[in-house]
Amino acid sequence: MADRSPKGARNGYRGDGGGVDRTPAYAFIAERLRRGIASGGLPEGAVLLEGHIASIFRSSRSPVKRALARLEAEGLLSRFDGRGLLVGQRDAPRRLKITSDMLGLDAEAALPPKPFAWQSLYYDFEREVILRSVFGRFRVNELALARHFDVGRTVARDLLIHAQQVGIVTKGEKSHWWLIPLDEARFRDLYELRILLEPAALETAVGAIPPTVVAGMVARLQAGVDCSGDADVAELDVLESDLHIDCLAYGGNREITEALKRTRCILVSGKHFQVALQRQPYFDSFPQEHLEVLQAVARRDVAAATHLLRAHLRASSEKAAERLAAFRATHAVSPTSYFV
């Protein structure tokens, strides 16, 4: 099958919105620098140069440039009349030698974490599962899955376990793995559950989420809105999970948080339908809608935040139903070796 996955699908993919750590290099570098600034390891006025930071992280300059731009957007870095960026808003630069120790890094921590074997395969597997699930219930043959990807049974099982966490496969009778059908009725029911529960979770999360965390989410969304056509799957997954998973996790009701895990499948399915339908941009208007919600959260405006979230979910529900209908009308079941 030809690879029609959007840019970045294989690099930095966070398939379940949190359980799969496929952090893009620039996001990893930005987070390490952010921690260094917060801890005081990188003092006010320190000058950060792309080339030197790249050497610390053993990276190319491109992800460093993006990381620095993100921190500048968050207000953690500022420009001055010289090369590089300043930590904070200090007028006079301090030309210190930036070391890995200042970032709290050892030799291994300076590198983005290596992915597990299953992670590089997960996007393709998740896509096939979701696109097949709209046509009914099928069994997944674990041995055939391993052979399809030319991996061992352990890696195939890891793929299935993580798909189970997202709610797109389940283990049934005789320990067989099955796709969970994703038809119009299930889409509608899961969106109704989200519309009921997500605003309730957000209502208690607004007062609990730290301002610095919200500021980071707002900055990421603003960057996503500004570079809409260039965003990749990794970034879009982060933007989705910022609001619908990470922000809501600050809510005070653990039962609501657990119940919402049942809806993860529709959180990740939209991009797969859009790719299959060859629609661009892949994310439509959701970053702008998320941005408005989180700006209200930053203001601690509970009423506005919950109202905007409900409106966003209702709009998303309508778009999801349209995509599902369009996909079913234009596609048929195609042979796949590991579906029975």
GROMACS .gro file of C-alpha atoms in nm:
model
  340
    1MET     CA    1   0.000   0.000   0.000
    2ALA     CA    2   0.131   0.346  -0.086
    3ASP     CA    3   0.224   0.564   0.207
    4ARG     CA    4  -0.022   0.852   0.217
    5SER     CA    5   0.043   0.951   0.575
    6PRO     CA    6   0.088   1.324   0.627
    7LYS     CA    7   0.423   1.480   0.696
    8GLY     CA    8   0.568   1.374   1.025
    9ALA     CA    9   0.343   1.076   1.079
   10ARG     CA   10   0.634   0.846   1.140
   11ASN     CA   11   0.842   1.087   1.345
   12GLY     CA   12   0.716   1.218   1.674
   13TYR     CA   13   0.375   1.057   1.667
   14ARG     CA   14   0.177   1.046   1.989
   15GLY     CA   15  -0.092   0.807   1.893
   16ASP     CA   16  -0.293   0.796   2.214
   17GLY     CA   17  -0.250   1.152   2.315
   18GLY     CA   18  -0.023   1.081   2.606
   19GLY     CA   19   0.056   0.713   2.651
   20VAL     CA   20   0.283   0.703   2.349
   21ASP     CA   21   0.592   0.915   2.399
   22ARG     CA   22   0.701   1.017   2.049
   23THR     CA   23   0.809   1.367   2.138
   24PRO     CA   24   0.950   1.560   1.838
   25ALA     CA   25   1.314   1.665   1.882
   26TYR     CA   26   1.230   2.037   1.894
   27ALA     CA   27   0.968   1.979   2.166
   28PHE     CA   28   1.214   1.769   2.368
   29ILE     CA   29   1.480   2.042   2.342
   30ALA     CA   30   1.229   2.317   2.427
   31GLU     CA   31   1.115   2.130   2.737
   32ARG     CA   32   1.473   2.077   2.859
   33LEU     CA   33   1.554   2.445   2.810
   34ARG     CA   34   1.227   2.541   2.978
   35ARG     CA   35   1.321   2.334   3.282
   36GLY     CA   36   1.668   2.489   3.289
   37ILE     CA   37   1.516   2.837   3.295
   38ALA     CA   38   1.262   2.745   3.564
   39SER     CA   39   1.530   2.590   3.787
   40GLY     CA   40   1.766   2.885   3.750
   41GLY     CA   41   2.029   2.672   3.581
   42LEU     CA   42   1.999   2.907   3.284
   43PRO     CA   43   2.020   3.248   3.454
   44GLU     CA   44   1.849   3.568   3.344
   45GLY     CA   45   2.040   3.730   3.061
   46ALA     CA   46   2.225   3.417   2.947
   47VAL     CA   47   2.270   3.412   2.568
   48LEU     CA   48   2.154   3.102   2.382
   49LEU     CA   49   2.310   3.036   2.041
   50GLU     CA   50   2.160   2.785   1.799
   51GLY     CA   51   2.488   2.615   1.714
   52HIS     CA   52   2.600   2.571   2.072
   53ILE     CA   53   2.263   2.438   2.190
   54ALA     CA   54   2.262   2.198   1.894
   55SER     CA   55   2.601   2.064   2.001
   56ILE     CA   56   2.476   2.002   2.357
   57PHE     CA   57   2.180   1.802   2.230
   58ARG     CA   58   2.378   1.644   1.944
   59SER     CA   59   2.111   1.773   1.710
   60SER     CA   60   2.089   1.967   1.386
   61ARG     CA   61   2.009   2.338   1.408
   62SER     CA   62   1.657   2.306   1.270
   63PRO     CA   63   1.488   2.162   1.583
   64VAL     CA   64   1.691   2.400   1.802
   65LYS     CA   65   1.565   2.696   1.599
   66ARG     CA   66   1.206   2.580   1.643
   67ALA     CA   67   1.260   2.520   2.015
   68LEU     CA   68   1.401   2.869   2.067
   69ALA     CA   69   1.116   3.023   1.868
   70ARG     CA   70   0.865   2.844   2.087
   71LEU     CA   71   1.029   2.966   2.408
   72GLU     CA   72   1.041   3.318   2.267
   73ALA     CA   73   0.667   3.296   2.193
   74GLU     CA   74   0.613   3.189   2.555
   75GLY     CA   75   0.802   3.496   2.678
   76LEU     CA   76   1.088   3.295   2.827
   77LEU     CA   77   1.343   3.430   2.576
   78SER     CA   78   1.387   3.772   2.418
   79ARG     CA   79   1.590   3.931   2.139
   80PHE     CA   80   1.866   4.189   2.172
   81ASP     CA   81   2.116   4.369   1.946
   82GLY     CA   82   2.339   4.069   1.894
   83ARG     CA   83   2.346   3.701   1.799
   84GLY     CA   84   2.124   3.458   1.981
   85LEU     CA   85   1.841   3.498   2.229
   86LEU     CA   86   1.845   3.615   2.591
   87VAL     CA   87   1.697   3.421   2.879
   88GLY     CA   88   1.422   3.641   3.022
   89GLN     CA   89   1.383   4.011   2.947
   90ARG     CA   90   1.718   4.139   3.078
   91ASP     CA   91   1.869   4.430   2.881
   92ALA     CA   92   2.237   4.338   2.921
   93PRO     CA   93   2.344   4.000   2.782
   94ARG     CA   94   2.550   3.763   2.996
   95ARG     CA   95   2.778   3.563   2.770
   96LEU     CA   96   2.816   3.253   2.981
   97LYS     CA   97   2.931   2.916   2.853
   98ILE     CA   98   2.613   2.710   2.842
   99THR     CA   99   2.675   2.352   2.955
  100SER     CA  100   2.466   2.037   2.982
  101ASP     CA  101   2.497   2.064   3.362
  102MET     CA  102   2.311   2.397   3.351
  103LEU     CA  103   2.023   2.209   3.190
  104GLY     CA  104   2.040   1.923   3.438
  105LEU     CA  105   2.145   1.681   3.165
  106ASP     CA  106   2.381   1.389   3.173
  107ALA     CA  107   2.526   1.239   2.855
  108GLU     CA  108   2.225   1.017   2.788
  109ALA     CA  109   1.959   1.271   2.886
  110ALA     CA  110   2.095   1.514   2.628
  111LEU     CA  111   1.947   1.292   2.359
  112PRO     CA  112   1.577   1.253   2.284
  113PRO     CA  113   1.461   0.912   2.409
  114LYS     CA  114   1.495   0.630   2.159
  115PRO     CA  115   1.160   0.492   2.049
  116PHE     CA  116   1.055   0.139   2.127
  117ALA     CA  117   1.031  -0.091   1.825
  118TRP     CA  118   0.651  -0.076   1.809
  119GLN     CA  119   0.636   0.305   1.808
  120SER     CA  120   0.770   0.350   1.455
  121LEU     CA  121   0.495   0.115   1.332
  122TYR     CA  122   0.207   0.244   1.536
  123TYR     CA  123   0.076   0.517   1.305
  124ASP     CA  124   0.033   0.273   1.014
  125PHE     CA  125  -0.128   0.012   1.238
  126GLU     CA  126  -0.365   0.257   1.402
  127ARG     CA  127  -0.468   0.392   1.062
  128GLU     CA  128  -0.548   0.046   0.928
  129VAL     CA  129  -0.744  -0.047   1.240
  130ILE     CA  130  -0.956   0.268   1.238
  131LEU     CA  131  -1.028   0.261   0.866
  132ARG     CA  132  -1.125  -0.108   0.884
  133SER     CA  133  -1.337  -0.065   1.199
  134VAL     CA  134  -1.596   0.148   1.017
  135PHE     CA  135  -1.693  -0.166   0.822
  136GLY     CA  136  -1.764  -0.385   1.123
  137ARG     CA  137  -1.602  -0.628   1.364
  138PHE     CA  138  -1.288  -0.813   1.257
  139ARG     CA  139  -1.039  -1.030   1.442
  140VAL     CA  140  -0.670  -0.935   1.444
  141ASN     CA  141  -0.435  -1.228   1.392
  142GLU     CA  142  -0.133  -1.152   1.611
  143LEU     CA  143   0.104  -1.384   1.423
  144ALA     CA  144   0.000  -1.242   1.086
  145LEU     CA  145   0.045  -0.891   1.226
  146ALA     CA  146   0.401  -0.976   1.331
  147ARG     CA  147   0.476  -1.119   0.987
  148HIS     CA  148   0.323  -0.819   0.810
  149PHE     CA  149   0.559  -0.578   0.986
  150ASP     CA  150   0.847  -0.829   0.993
  151VAL     CA  151   0.877  -0.813   1.371
  152GLY     CA  152   0.853  -1.055   1.662
  153ARG     CA  153   0.535  -1.145   1.847
  154THR     CA  154   0.635  -0.920   2.138
  155VAL     CA  155   0.638  -0.611   1.917
  156ALA     CA  156   0.305  -0.711   1.760
  157ARG     CA  157   0.158  -0.754   2.107
  158ASP     CA  158   0.286  -0.409   2.208
  159LEU     CA  159   0.105  -0.260   1.908
  160LEU     CA  160  -0.216  -0.428   2.016
  161ILE     CA  161  -0.182  -0.326   2.380
  162HIS     CA  162  -0.140   0.040   2.290
  163ALA     CA  163  -0.428   0.023   2.045
  164GLN     CA  164  -0.634  -0.125   2.328
  165GLN     CA  165  -0.548   0.174   2.548
  166VAL     CA  166  -0.686   0.405   2.279
  167GLY     CA  167  -1.005   0.199   2.260
  168ILE     CA  168  -0.980   0.073   1.903
  169VAL     CA  169  -0.917  -0.297   1.977
  170THR     CA  170  -1.021  -0.528   2.259
  171LYS     CA  171  -0.935  -0.875   2.380
  172GLY     CA  172  -1.226  -1.115   2.351
  173GLU     CA  173  -1.304  -1.482   2.376
  174LYS     CA  174  -1.011  -1.726   2.373
  175SER     CA  175  -0.779  -1.426   2.418
  176HIS     CA  176  -0.829  -1.321   2.056
  177TRP     CA  177  -0.787  -0.955   1.960
  178TRP     CA  178  -1.082  -0.784   1.792
  179LEU     CA  179  -1.143  -0.448   1.629
  180ILE     CA  180  -1.411  -0.243   1.802
  181PRO     CA  181  -1.659  -0.131   1.532
  182LEU     CA  182  -1.662   0.245   1.482
  183ASP     CA  183  -1.994   0.321   1.318
  184GLU     CA  184  -2.217   0.628   1.320
  185ALA     CA  185  -2.398   0.521   1.637
  186ARG     CA  186  -2.075   0.475   1.834
  187PHE     CA  187  -1.937   0.806   1.707
  188ARG     CA  188  -2.256   0.981   1.817
  189ASP     CA  189  -2.262   0.813   2.158
  190LEU     CA  190  -1.897   0.888   2.231
  191TYR     CA  191  -1.933   1.253   2.131
  192GLU     CA  192  -2.240   1.282   2.355
  193LEU     CA  193  -2.029   1.144   2.639
  194ARG     CA  194  -1.756   1.400   2.571
  195ILE     CA  195  -2.005   1.687   2.551
  196LEU     CA  196  -2.143   1.585   2.891
  197LEU     CA  197  -1.815   1.514   3.069
  198GLU     CA  198  -1.541   1.735   2.924
  199PRO     CA  199  -1.698   2.068   3.030
  200ALA     CA  200  -1.756   1.922   3.378
  201ALA     CA  201  -1.391   1.820   3.399
  202LEU     CA  202  -1.277   2.159   3.268
  203GLU     CA  203  -1.487   2.342   3.527
  204THR     CA  204  -1.274   2.203   3.810
  205ALA     CA  205  -0.950   2.203   3.610
  206VAL     CA  206  -0.956   2.579   3.550
  207GLY     CA  207  -0.861   2.664   3.907
  208ALA     CA  208  -0.610   2.382   3.943
  209ILE     CA  209  -0.395   2.396   3.632
  210PRO     CA  210  -0.076   2.601   3.690
  211PRO     CA  211  -0.057   2.928   3.492
  212THR     CA  212   0.280   2.827   3.345
  213VAL     CA  213   0.128   2.506   3.206
  214VAL     CA  214  -0.160   2.698   3.046
  215ALA     CA  215   0.085   2.952   2.904
  216GLY     CA  216   0.281   2.673   2.735
  217MET     CA  217  -0.037   2.527   2.585
  218VAL     CA  218  -0.150   2.868   2.460
  219ALA     CA  219   0.191   2.933   2.303
  220ARG     CA  220   0.187   2.596   2.126
  221LEU     CA  221  -0.161   2.659   1.992
  222GLN     CA  222  -0.072   3.010   1.876
  223ALA     CA  223   0.226   2.864   1.692
  224GLY     CA  224  -0.004   2.598   1.545
  225VAL     CA  225  -0.246   2.863   1.421
  226ASP     CA  226   0.038   3.072   1.276
  227CYS     CA  227   0.198   2.782   1.084
  228SER     CA  228  -0.121   2.592   1.010
  229GLY     CA  229  -0.023   2.446   0.674
  230ASP     CA  230   0.317   2.328   0.797
  231ALA     CA  231   0.203   2.143   1.110
  232ASP     CA  232   0.274   1.771   1.114
  233VAL     CA  233   0.091   1.483   1.281
  234ALA     CA  234   0.314   1.492   1.588
  235GLU     CA  235   0.235   1.858   1.651
  236LEU     CA  236  -0.136   1.814   1.586
  237ASP     CA  237  -0.153   1.525   1.831
  238VAL     CA  238   0.017   1.740   2.095
  239LEU     CA  239  -0.231   2.022   2.031
  240GLU     CA  240  -0.523   1.780   2.064
  241SER     CA  241  -0.394   1.626   2.385
  242ASP     CA  242  -0.304   1.961   2.543
  243LEU     CA  243  -0.671   2.049   2.586
  244HIS     CA  244  -0.863   1.723   2.575
  245ILE     CA  245  -0.626   1.514   2.789
  246ASP     CA  246  -0.357   1.712   2.971
  247CYS     CA  247  -0.567   2.013   3.070
  248LEU     CA  248  -0.869   1.804   3.171
  249ALA     CA  249  -0.643   1.581   3.382
  250TYR     CA  250  -0.627   1.869   3.633
  251GLY     CA  251  -0.999   1.824   3.700
  252GLY     CA  252  -1.092   1.708   4.048
  253ASN     CA  253  -1.310   1.410   3.952
  254ARG     CA  254  -1.100   1.102   3.876
  255GLU     CA  255  -1.406   0.906   3.764
  256ILE     CA  256  -1.473   1.157   3.487
  257THR     CA  257  -1.110   1.136   3.374
  258GLU     CA  258  -1.131   0.756   3.361
  259ALA     CA  259  -1.464   0.762   3.176
  260LEU     CA  260  -1.320   0.996   2.912
  261LYS     CA  261  -1.052   0.742   2.829
  262ARG     CA  262  -1.327   0.546   2.652
  263THR     CA  263  -1.356   0.830   2.401
  264ARG     CA  264  -0.988   0.841   2.295
  265CYS     CA  265  -1.063   0.654   1.972
  266ILE     CA  266  -1.258   0.944   1.823
  267LEU     CA  267  -0.986   1.184   1.933
  268VAL     CA  268  -0.732   1.010   1.707
  269SER     CA  269  -0.960   0.897   1.423
  270GLY     CA  270  -1.021   1.230   1.250
  271LYS     CA  271  -0.677   1.266   1.094
  272HIS     CA  272  -0.695   0.916   0.948
  273PHE     CA  273  -1.025   0.988   0.773
  274GLN     CA  274  -0.891   1.319   0.642
  275VAL     CA  275  -0.579   1.154   0.501
  276ALA     CA  276  -0.786   0.875   0.344
  277LEU     CA  277  -1.015   1.137   0.190
  278GLN     CA  278  -0.705   1.335   0.081
  279ARG     CA  279  -0.828   1.650   0.250
  280GLN     CA  280  -0.603   1.935   0.357
  281PRO     CA  281  -0.538   2.102   0.591
  282TYR     CA  282  -0.544   1.795   0.811
  283PHE     CA  283  -0.660   1.976   1.123
  284ASP     CA  284  -0.933   2.214   0.993
  285SER     CA  285  -1.010   2.484   1.253
  286PHE     CA  286  -0.944   2.303   1.578
  287PRO     CA  287  -0.625   2.489   1.687
  288GLN     CA  288  -0.810   2.822   1.678
  289GLU     CA  289  -1.101   2.675   1.873
  290HIS     CA  290  -0.865   2.517   2.127
  291LEU     CA  291  -0.679   2.847   2.157
  292GLU     CA  292  -0.997   3.033   2.248
  293VAL     CA  293  -1.084   2.773   2.514
  294LEU     CA  294  -0.739   2.784   2.672
  295GLN     CA  295  -0.723   3.163   2.662
  296ALA     CA  296  -1.042   3.158   2.871
  297VAL     CA  297  -0.876   2.904   3.103
  298ALA     CA  298  -0.577   3.138   3.136
  299ARG     CA  299  -0.816   3.417   3.240
  300ARG     CA  300  -0.978   3.177   3.491
  301ASP     CA  301  -1.310   3.243   3.315
  302VAL     CA  302  -1.490   2.916   3.386
  303ALA     CA  303  -1.817   3.009   3.215
  304ALA     CA  304  -1.649   3.115   2.890
  305ALA     CA  305  -1.413   2.818   2.887
  306THR     CA  306  -1.687   2.558   2.932
  307HIS     CA  307  -1.917   2.733   2.682
  308LEU     CA  308  -1.642   2.745   2.418
  309LEU     CA  309  -1.550   2.382   2.482
  310ARG     CA  310  -1.911   2.266   2.434
  311ALA     CA  311  -1.935   2.463   2.110
  312HIS     CA  312  -1.607   2.314   1.989
  313LEU     CA  313  -1.722   1.959   2.068
  314ARG     CA  314  -2.057   2.006   1.892
  315ALA     CA  315  -1.882   2.141   1.582
  316SER     CA  316  -1.630   1.855   1.595
  317SER     CA  317  -1.913   1.602   1.623
  318GLU     CA  318  -2.077   1.732   1.306
  319LYS     CA  319  -1.747   1.731   1.114
  320ALA     CA  320  -1.664   1.381   1.236
  321ALA     CA  321  -2.002   1.246   1.125
  322GLU     CA  322  -1.957   1.404   0.781
  323ARG     CA  323  -1.606   1.256   0.742
  324LEU     CA  324  -1.722   0.911   0.847
  325ALA     CA  325  -2.013   0.917   0.600
  326ALA     CA  326  -1.785   1.041   0.320
  327PHE     CA  327  -1.531   0.768   0.388
  328ARG     CA  328  -1.790   0.490   0.396
  329ALA     CA  329  -1.941   0.619   0.070
  330THR     CA  330  -1.610   0.624  -0.118
  331HIS     CA  331  -1.416   0.328   0.025
  332ALA     CA  332  -1.459  -0.046   0.055
  333VAL     CA  333  -1.291  -0.314   0.263
  334SER     CA  334  -0.945  -0.384   0.125
  335PRO     CA  335  -0.750  -0.706   0.189
  336THR     CA  336  -0.514  -0.688   0.486
  337SER     CA  337  -0.321  -0.996   0.592
  338TYR     CA  338  -0.374  -0.966   0.967
  339PHE     CA  339  -0.751  -0.898   0.969
  340VAL     CA  340  -0.971  -1.207   0.971
   0.00000   0.00000   0.00000
